[in-house]
PDB file of C-alpha atoms in Angstrom:
ATOM      1  CA  MET B   1      -5.242 -91.337   1.508  1.00 61.00           C
ATOM      2  CA  SER B   2      -8.490 -90.891  -0.695  1.00 72.00           C
ATOM      3  CA  ASP B   3     -11.894 -89.274  -0.114  1.00 81.00           C
ATOM      4  CA  VAL B   4     -14.969 -90.269  -1.574  1.00 84.00           C
ATOM      5  CA  PHE B   5     -17.857 -87.527  -1.432  1.00 84.00           C
ATOM      6  CA  GLY B   6     -21.563 -87.490  -2.155  1.00 87.00           C
ATOM      7  CA  ARG B   7     -24.255 -89.553  -0.256  1.00 90.00           C
ATOM      8  CA  GLN B   8     -24.366 -92.540  -2.567  1.00 89.00           C
ATOM      9  CA  PRO B   9     -20.903 -93.218  -3.281  1.00 87.00           C
ATOM     10  CA  VAL B  10     -20.223 -92.514   0.528  1.00 89.00           C
ATOM     11  CA  LEU B  11     -23.259 -95.113   0.921  1.00 89.00           C
ATOM     12  CA  GLU B  12     -21.591 -97.230  -1.394  1.00 84.00           C
ATOM     13  CA  ALA B  13     -18.137 -97.888  -0.117  1.00 85.00           C
ATOM     14  CA  LEU B  14     -19.617 -98.273   2.968  1.00 89.00           C
ATOM     15  CA  ARG B  15     -21.417-101.188   1.702  1.00 87.00           C
ATOM     16  CA  SER B  16     -18.547-102.896  -0.527  1.00 81.00           C
ATOM     17  CA  GLY B  17     -16.296-103.359   2.681  1.00 79.00           C
ATOM     18  CA  ARG B  18     -13.897-101.168   1.390  1.00 76.00           C
ATOM     19  CA  GLU B  19     -12.050 -99.757   5.025  1.00 82.00           C
ATOM     20  CA  VAL B  20     -13.116 -96.657   5.850  1.00 88.00           C
ATOM     21  CA  ASN B  21     -10.686 -95.023   8.523  1.00 88.00           C
ATOM     22  CA  LYS B  22     -13.453 -91.856   9.237  1.00 91.00           C
ATOM     23  CA  LEU B  23     -16.927 -90.521   8.535  1.00 94.00           C
ATOM     24  CA  LEU B  24     -16.829 -86.672   8.106  1.00 94.00           C
ATOM     25  CA  VAL B  25     -20.527 -85.085   8.506  1.00 95.00           C
ATOM     26  CA  VAL B  26     -21.889 -81.578   8.633  1.00 93.00           C
ATOM     27  CA  LYS B  27     -22.838 -80.863  11.700  1.00 91.00           C
ATOM     28  CA  GLY B  28     -26.458 -81.101  11.978  1.00 85.00           C
ATOM     29  CA  GLN B  29     -27.500 -83.097   8.767  1.00 71.00           C
ATOM     30  CA  ARG B  30     -29.378 -86.037   9.715  1.00 78.00           C
ATOM     31  CA  GLN B  31     -32.133 -86.019   6.906  1.00 77.00           C
ATOM     32  CA  GLY B  32     -32.443 -88.339   3.781  1.00 84.00           C
ATOM     33  CA  SER B  33     -30.190 -90.975   3.287  1.00 89.00           C
ATOM     34  CA  ILE B  34     -27.937 -89.336   5.700  1.00 92.00           C
ATOM     35  CA  ARG B  35     -29.076 -91.242   8.225  1.00 92.00           C
ATOM     36  CA  GLU B  36     -28.619 -94.452   6.780  1.00 93.00           C
ATOM     37  CA  ILE B  37     -25.515 -93.426   6.184  1.00 94.00           C
ATOM     38  CA  LEU B  38     -24.564 -93.141  10.198  1.00 94.00           C
ATOM     39  CA  ALA B  39     -26.670 -96.050  10.477  1.00 93.00           C
ATOM     40  CA  LEU B  40     -24.466 -98.191   8.997  1.00 94.00           C
ATOM     41  CA  ALA B  41     -21.786 -96.443  10.184  1.00 93.00           C
ATOM     42  CA  LYS B  42     -22.340 -97.060  13.471  1.00 92.00           C
ATOM     43  CA  ASP B  43     -23.114-101.097  12.536  1.00 93.00           C
ATOM     44  CA  LEU B  44     -19.319-100.917  10.956  1.00 92.00           C
ATOM     45  CA  GLY B  45     -17.649 -99.488  14.115  1.00 91.00           C
ATOM     46  CA  ILE B  46     -16.094 -96.499  11.940  1.00 93.00           C
ATOM     47  CA  VAL B  47     -15.605 -93.062  13.284  1.00 92.00           C
ATOM     48  CA  VAL B  48     -17.743 -90.296  12.588  1.00 94.00           C
ATOM     49  CA  GLN B  49     -16.475 -86.861  13.594  1.00 93.00           C
ATOM     50  CA  GLU B  50     -19.486 -83.770  13.118  1.00 93.00           C
ATOM     51  CA  VAL B  51     -17.397 -80.617  11.376  1.00 94.00           C
ATOM     52  CA  GLU B  52     -18.629 -77.156  10.083  1.00 93.00           C
ATOM     53  CA  ARG B  53     -19.577 -77.254   6.405  1.00 92.00           C
ATOM     54  CA  VAL B  54     -16.725 -75.292   5.526  1.00 93.00           C
ATOM     55  CA  VAL B  55     -14.262 -77.998   6.557  1.00 93.00           C
ATOM     56  CA  LEU B  56     -15.844 -80.564   4.397  1.00 92.00           C
ATOM     57  CA  ASP B  57     -15.743 -77.634   1.345  1.00 90.00           C
ATOM     58  CA  LYS B  58     -11.976 -76.906   1.901  1.00 90.00           C
ATOM     59  CA  ILE B  59     -11.252 -80.930   1.893  1.00 87.00           C
ATOM     60  CA  SER B  60     -13.444 -81.813  -1.449  1.00 85.00           C
ATOM     61  CA  ALA B  61     -12.158 -78.573  -3.471  1.00 81.00           C
ATOM     62  CA  GLY B  62     -15.119 -77.454  -4.491  1.00 79.00           C
ATOM     63  CA  ALA B  63     -17.031 -80.708  -5.640  1.00 78.00           C
ATOM     64  CA  ASN B  64     -20.855 -81.377  -4.541  1.00 86.00           C
ATOM     65  CA  HIS B  65     -19.868 -83.497  -1.071  1.00 90.00           C
ATOM     66  CA  GLN B  66     -23.504 -83.474  -0.167  1.00 91.00           C
ATOM     67  CA  GLY B  67     -22.758 -83.111   3.244  1.00 92.00           C
ATOM     68  CA  VAL B  68     -20.576 -86.189   3.512  1.00 92.00           C
ATOM     69  CA  VAL B  69     -17.145 -87.789   2.768  1.00 92.00           C
ATOM     70  CA  ALA B  70     -15.583 -90.961   3.408  1.00 89.00           C
ATOM     71  CA  GLN B  71     -11.800 -90.912   4.307  1.00 88.00           C
ATOM     72  CA  LEU B  72     -10.365 -94.173   2.772  1.00 82.00           C
ATOM     73  CA  ALA B  73      -7.201 -95.787   3.953  1.00 74.00           C
ATOM     74  CA  ASP B  74      -5.031 -96.018   0.988  1.00 73.00           C
ATOM     75  CA  VAL B  75      -1.965 -97.349   3.789  1.00 77.00           C
ATOM     76  CA  ARG B  76      -0.510-100.309   3.648  1.00 83.00           C
ATOM     77  CA  TYR B  77      -1.248-102.196   7.005  1.00 91.00           C
ATOM     78  CA  TRP B  78       0.967-104.840   7.944  1.00 94.00           C
ATOM     79  CA  SER B  79      -1.070-108.596   9.401  1.00 95.00           C
ATOM     80  CA  LEU B  80      -0.086-109.465  12.376  1.00 97.00           C
ATOM     81  CA  GLU B  81       1.435-112.526  10.997  1.00 96.00           C
ATOM     82  CA  GLU B  82       3.772-110.840   9.074  1.00 95.00           C
ATOM     83  CA  LEU B  83       4.743-108.116  12.240  1.00 95.00           C
ATOM     84  CA  LEU B  84       5.196-111.094  14.337  1.00 95.00           C
ATOM     85  CA  ALA B  85       8.051-112.262  11.775  1.00 93.00           C
ATOM     86  CA  LYS B  86       9.599-109.492  11.594  1.00 89.00           C
ATOM     87  CA  PRO B  87      13.248-109.786  11.928  1.00 87.00           C
ATOM     88  CA  ARG B  88      14.478-108.865  14.438  1.00 84.00           C
ATOM     89  CA  THR B  89      18.081-107.559  16.043  1.00 86.00           C
ATOM     90  CA  PRO B  90      19.828-109.752  19.022  1.00 86.00           C
ATOM     91  CA  ASP B  91      19.843-107.049  21.487  1.00 90.00           C
ATOM     92  CA  TRP B  92      16.551-105.451  21.434  1.00 93.00           C
ATOM     93  CA  PRO B  93      14.226-107.831  22.380  1.00 95.00           C
ATOM     94  CA  PRO B  94      10.132-107.829  21.168  1.00 96.00           C
ATOM     95  CA  PHE B  95       8.426-104.306  21.914  1.00 97.00           C
ATOM     96  CA  LEU B  96       5.211-103.696  20.282  1.00 98.00           C
ATOM     97  CA  LEU B  97       1.905-101.482  20.767  1.00 98.00           C
ATOM     98  CA  LEU B  98      -1.388-101.809  21.406  1.00 98.00           C
ATOM     99  CA  LEU B  99      -3.861 -99.127  21.256  1.00 97.00           C
ATOM    100  CA  ASP B 100      -7.237-100.226  22.584  1.00 93.00           C
ATOM    101  CA  GLY B 101      -9.836 -98.065  20.976  1.00 89.00           C
ATOM    102  CA  ILE B 102      -7.639 -94.468  19.295  1.00 94.00           C
ATOM    103  CA  GLN B 103     -10.180 -92.026  18.512  1.00 92.00           C
ATOM    104  CA  ASP B 104      -8.606 -89.046  18.227  1.00 92.00           C
ATOM    105  CA  PRO B 105      -6.362 -88.921  14.917  1.00 91.00           C
ATOM    106  CA  HIS B 106      -3.802 -86.195  16.522  1.00 91.00           C
ATOM    107  CA  ASN B 107      -3.736 -89.050  19.301  1.00 95.00           C
ATOM    108  CA  LEU B 108      -2.631 -91.465  16.892  1.00 95.00           C
ATOM    109  CA  GLY B 109       0.103 -89.958  15.277  1.00 92.00           C
ATOM    110  CA  SER B 110       1.545 -88.517  18.350  1.00 95.00           C
ATOM    111  CA  ILE B 111       1.742 -91.964  19.321  1.00 96.00           C
ATOM    112  CA  LEU B 112       3.165 -93.191  15.891  1.00 95.00           C
ATOM    113  CA  ARG B 113       6.045 -90.703  16.610  1.00 94.00           C
ATOM    114  CA  SER B 114       6.768 -91.308  20.295  1.00 97.00           C
ATOM    115  CA  ALA B 115       6.867 -95.493  19.519  1.00 97.00           C
ATOM    116  CA  GLU B 116       8.645 -95.146  16.354  1.00 94.00           C
ATOM    117  CA  ALA B 117      11.366 -92.632  18.432  1.00 95.00           C
ATOM    118  CA  LEU B 118      11.801 -94.915  20.904  1.00 97.00           C
ATOM    119  CA  GLY B 119      12.347 -98.529  19.318  1.00 95.00           C
ATOM    120  CA  VAL B 120       8.742 -99.961  19.081  1.00 97.00           C
ATOM    121  CA  ASP B 121       8.585-102.859  16.909  1.00 96.00           C
ATOM    122  CA  GLY B 122       5.279-102.578  15.621  1.00 97.00           C
ATOM    123  CA  VAL B 123       1.559-100.632  16.511  1.00 98.00           C
ATOM    124  CA  ILE B 124      -1.260-102.758  16.688  1.00 98.00           C
ATOM    125  CA  ILE B 125      -4.894-101.112  16.699  1.00 97.00           C
ATOM    126  CA  PRO B 126      -8.305-102.124  16.306  1.00 95.00           C
ATOM    127  CA  GLU B 127     -10.140-102.724  12.577  1.00 92.00           C
ATOM    128  CA  ARG B 128     -13.243-100.580  14.083  1.00 89.00           C
ATOM    129  CA  ARG B 129     -14.030 -98.061  16.719  1.00 88.00           C
ATOM    130  CA  ALA B 130     -10.863 -96.578  15.696  1.00 92.00           C
ATOM    131  CA  VAL B 131      -8.847 -93.848  13.612  1.00 92.00           C
ATOM    132  CA  GLY B 132      -6.618 -95.131  11.400  1.00 90.00           C
ATOM    133  CA  VAL B 133      -3.910 -93.725   9.216  1.00 88.00           C
ATOM    134  CA  THR B 134      -5.445 -91.283   7.756  1.00 80.00           C
ATOM    135  CA  GLY B 135      -3.690 -87.620   6.176  1.00 69.00           C
ATOM    136  CA  THR B 136      -3.657 -85.595   9.472  1.00 76.00           C
ATOM    137  CA  VAL B 137      -2.654 -88.851  11.219  1.00 87.00           C
ATOM    138  CA  MET B 138       0.354 -88.679   8.714  1.00 77.00           C
ATOM    139  CA  LYS B 139       1.125 -85.388   9.642  1.00 74.00           C
ATOM    140  CA  SER B 140       1.097 -85.323  13.388  1.00 84.00           C
ATOM    141  CA  SER B 141       3.206 -87.746  13.292  1.00 85.00           C
ATOM    142  CA  ALA B 142       5.674 -86.184  11.943  1.00 78.00           C
ATOM    143  CA  GLY B 143       6.354 -88.659   8.482  1.00 74.00           C
ATOM    144  CA  ALA B 144       7.339 -91.164  11.820  1.00 84.00           C
ATOM    145  CA  ALA B 145       4.120 -93.490  10.587  1.00 84.00           C
ATOM    146  CA  ASN B 146       5.842 -94.117   7.386  1.00 78.00           C
ATOM    147  CA  TYR B 147       8.635 -95.991   9.228  1.00 87.00           C
ATOM    148  CA  VAL B 148       7.062 -98.120  12.256  1.00 92.00           C
ATOM    149  CA  PRO B 149       4.552-100.339  10.657  1.00 94.00           C
ATOM    150  CA  VAL B 150       1.327-100.870  11.749  1.00 95.00           C
ATOM    151  CA  CYS B 151      -1.193-103.434  11.572  1.00 96.00           C
ATOM    152  CA  ARG B 152      -5.121-103.826  12.185  1.00 95.00           C
ATOM    153  CA  VAL B 153      -6.864-106.490  13.657  1.00 96.00           C
ATOM    154  CA  THR B 154      -9.836-107.872  14.110  1.00 94.00           C
ATOM    155  CA  ASN B 155     -10.000-108.167  17.858  1.00 95.00           C
ATOM    156  CA  ILE B 156      -7.838-106.782  20.266  1.00 97.00           C
ATOM    157  CA  PRO B 157      -7.995-109.512  22.851  1.00 97.00           C
ATOM    158  CA  SER B 158      -7.678-112.211  20.929  1.00 97.00           C
ATOM    159  CA  THR B 159      -4.734-110.878  19.589  1.00 98.00           C
ATOM    160  CA  MET B 160      -3.688-110.478  23.026  1.00 98.00           C
ATOM    161  CA  GLU B 161      -3.737-114.425  23.466  1.00 97.00           C
ATOM    162  CA  THR B 162      -1.517-114.964  20.373  1.00 97.00           C
ATOM    163  CA  LEU B 163       1.458-112.369  21.817  1.00 98.00           C
ATOM    164  CA  LYS B 164       0.928-114.536  25.272  1.00 97.00           C
ATOM    165  CA  LYS B 165       1.668-117.776  23.456  1.00 96.00           C
ATOM    166  CA  MET B 166       4.633-115.948  21.169  1.00 95.00           C
ATOM    167  CA  GLY B 167       6.135-115.114  25.145  1.00 96.00           C
ATOM    168  CA  TYR B 168       5.048-111.570  25.359  1.00 97.00           C
ATOM    169  CA  TRP B 169       4.686-109.831  28.365  1.00 97.00           C
ATOM    170  CA  LEU B 170       1.127-107.949  28.144  1.00 98.00           C
ATOM    171  CA  VAL B 171       1.793-104.614  30.069  1.00 98.00           C
ATOM    172  CA  GLY B 172      -1.717-102.196  30.565  1.00 97.00           C
ATOM    173  CA  ALA B 173      -0.710 -98.630  31.489  1.00 95.00           C
ATOM    174  CA  ASP B 174      -3.582 -97.923  34.185  1.00 93.00           C
ATOM    175  CA  MET B 175      -3.141 -96.272  37.433  1.00 91.00           C
ATOM    176  CA  SER B 176      -4.100 -99.132  39.802  1.00 92.00           C
ATOM    177  CA  GLY B 177      -1.178-100.095  38.079  1.00 94.00           C
ATOM    178  CA  ASP B 178       2.257-100.143  40.430  1.00 96.00           C
ATOM    179  CA  PRO B 179       4.684 -97.283  39.520  1.00 96.00           C
ATOM    180  CA  CYS B 180       6.149 -98.516  35.595  1.00 96.00           C
ATOM    181  CA  TYR B 181      10.162 -97.586  37.229  1.00 95.00           C
ATOM    182  CA  THR B 182       9.458-100.535  39.972  1.00 96.00           C
ATOM    183  CA  GLN B 183       8.464-103.402  36.954  1.00 96.00           C
ATOM    184  CA  ASP B 184      10.431-105.307  34.699  1.00 96.00           C
ATOM    185  CA  LEU B 185      10.082-103.965  31.291  1.00 96.00           C
ATOM    186  CA  THR B 186      13.071-105.432  29.988  1.00 94.00           C
ATOM    187  CA  GLY B 187      12.170-108.621  28.193  1.00 93.00           C
ATOM    188  CA  ALA B 188       9.390-108.567  25.300  1.00 96.00           C
ATOM    189  CA  ILE B 189       6.893-106.563  26.097  1.00 97.00           C
ATOM    190  CA  ALA B 190       3.244-105.281  24.336  1.00 98.00           C
ATOM    191  CA  VAL B 191       2.286-102.003  25.799  1.00 98.00           C
ATOM    192  CA  VAL B 192      -1.004-101.828  26.263  1.00 98.00           C
ATOM    193  CA  ILE B 193      -2.821 -98.227  26.293  1.00 97.00           C
ATOM    194  CA  GLY B 194      -6.607 -97.077  26.133  1.00 94.00           C
ATOM    195  CA  GLY B 195      -8.504 -94.797  24.464  1.00 90.00           C
ATOM    196  CA  GLU B 196      -9.013 -91.398  25.171  1.00 87.00           C
ATOM    197  CA  GLY B 197     -11.364 -91.315  28.409  1.00 80.00           C
ATOM    198  CA  SER B 198     -12.216 -94.486  28.963  1.00 80.00           C
ATOM    199  CA  GLY B 199      -8.780 -95.971  28.668  1.00 89.00           C
ATOM    200  CA  LEU B 200      -8.763 -99.904  28.921  1.00 93.00           C
ATOM    201  CA  SER B 201     -11.277-101.790  28.617  1.00 93.00           C
ATOM    202  CA  ARG B 202     -12.638-104.615  30.937  1.00 94.00           C
ATOM    203  CA  LEU B 203     -11.567-107.410  29.051  1.00 95.00           C
ATOM    204  CA  VAL B 204      -8.413-105.833  27.365  1.00 96.00           C
ATOM    205  CA  LYS B 205      -7.646-104.641  31.182  1.00 96.00           C
ATOM    206  CA  GLU B 206      -8.603-108.553  32.340  1.00 96.00           C
ATOM    207  CA  LYS B 207      -6.281-110.320  30.057  1.00 97.00           C
ATOM    208  CA  CYS B 208      -2.805-108.042  30.861  1.00 97.00           C
ATOM    209  CA  ASP B 209      -0.634-109.971  32.679  1.00 97.00           C
ATOM    210  CA  PHE B 210      -0.121-106.988  34.967  1.00 96.00           C
ATOM    211  CA  LEU B 211      -0.606-103.099  34.914  1.00 97.00           C
ATOM    212  CA  SER B 212       1.400 -99.967  35.410  1.00 97.00           C
ATOM    213  CA  SER B 213       1.570 -96.928  36.152  1.00 94.00           C
ATOM    214  CA  ILE B 214       3.035 -93.147  36.098  1.00 93.00           C
ATOM    215  CA  PRO B 215       3.443 -92.090  38.859  1.00 90.00           C
ATOM    216  CA  MET B 216       2.402 -88.148  39.102  1.00 86.00           C
ATOM    217  CA  ARG B 217       2.889 -85.464  42.037  1.00 82.00           C
ATOM    218  CA  GLY B 218       0.460 -82.469  40.881  1.00 78.00           C
ATOM    219  CA  GLN B 219      -3.317 -81.846  40.969  1.00 72.00           C
ATOM    220  CA  VAL B 220      -4.438 -83.762  37.489  1.00 69.00           C
ATOM    221  CA  ASN B 221      -4.755 -87.090  38.394  1.00 67.00           C
ATOM    222  CA  SER B 222      -4.938 -88.755  34.634  1.00 73.00           C
ATOM    223  CA  LEU B 223      -2.787 -87.983  31.410  1.00 80.00           C
ATOM    224  CA  ASN B 224      -3.186 -87.547  27.726  1.00 88.00           C
ATOM    225  CA  ALA B 225      -3.332 -90.832  26.217  1.00 92.00           C
ATOM    226  CA  SER B 226      -0.405 -90.346  23.740  1.00 94.00           C
ATOM    227  CA  VAL B 227       1.604 -88.309  26.210  1.00 94.00           C
ATOM    228  CA  ALA B 228       1.161 -91.627  28.692  1.00 93.00           C
ATOM    229  CA  ALA B 229       2.131 -93.814  25.933  1.00 96.00           C
ATOM    230  CA  ALA B 230       5.021 -91.310  25.297  1.00 97.00           C
ATOM    231  CA  LEU B 231       6.259 -92.377  29.044  1.00 96.00           C
ATOM    232  CA  LEU B 232       5.709 -96.246  29.350  1.00 97.00           C
ATOM    233  CA  LEU B 233       7.605 -96.442  26.336  1.00 98.00           C
ATOM    234  CA  PHE B 234       9.985 -94.028  27.270  1.00 97.00           C
ATOM    235  CA  GLU B 235       9.948 -96.393  31.152  1.00 97.00           C
ATOM    236  CA  VAL B 236      10.373 -99.510  28.929  1.00 97.00           C
ATOM    237  CA  THR B 237      13.670 -97.894  26.509  1.00 97.00           C
ATOM    238  CA  ARG B 238      15.603 -96.726  29.397  1.00 97.00           C
ATOM    239  CA  GLN B 239      15.277-100.280  31.615  1.00 96.00           C
ATOM    240  CA  ARG B 240      17.079-101.931  28.403  1.00 93.00           C
ATOM    241  CA  GLY B 241      19.248 -98.989  28.478  1.00 85.00           C
TER     242      GLY B 241
END
């Protein structure tokens, strides 16, 4: 991952169409060209995070960052075609994970770690309004991000339609679904996990073939996205024996 510092360089990076994982802006910074940068980032669906100035000082190693840093992706993302053509072993049915808007890099890193450990063939994330594979993601994944293919797509719902045509069953993680252990998750499966807080978006939820829930007995009625993903992926792996 490479970082771009300073208002004009960041603005040019955004205008050029280069893939930006995340924009870091000093808290309260809204003067001058920063407003234009933030507006453009919003239009492009880029995740913006407000941080203390000392954070950017550390990232830029003393360079004049002018209150803004763009973190550019240099990770190799797979195309959907490459992912679907990936060689598979005959005793392990196709197994994909779709993430509908994960914005916390620590969550994405944890999810990638679980996905790699539990035999997921690839993880699909949206290009916009979601975090990409950043340095923090790499660190949080404990290196697993180097081994599980990550595919970035422009539209999750249309990708779901493509997967259906390829014979995948689309399983959405949602508390309104039946308990995961009562469902048959042994075939070609694409598990769909929603974003932090909001869960599955309406259209994505509608395109799932069925919804799957994780039984809970405690007072808290929801799980962190990365924990929910790990538990549901584990159930798929458990059923496959």
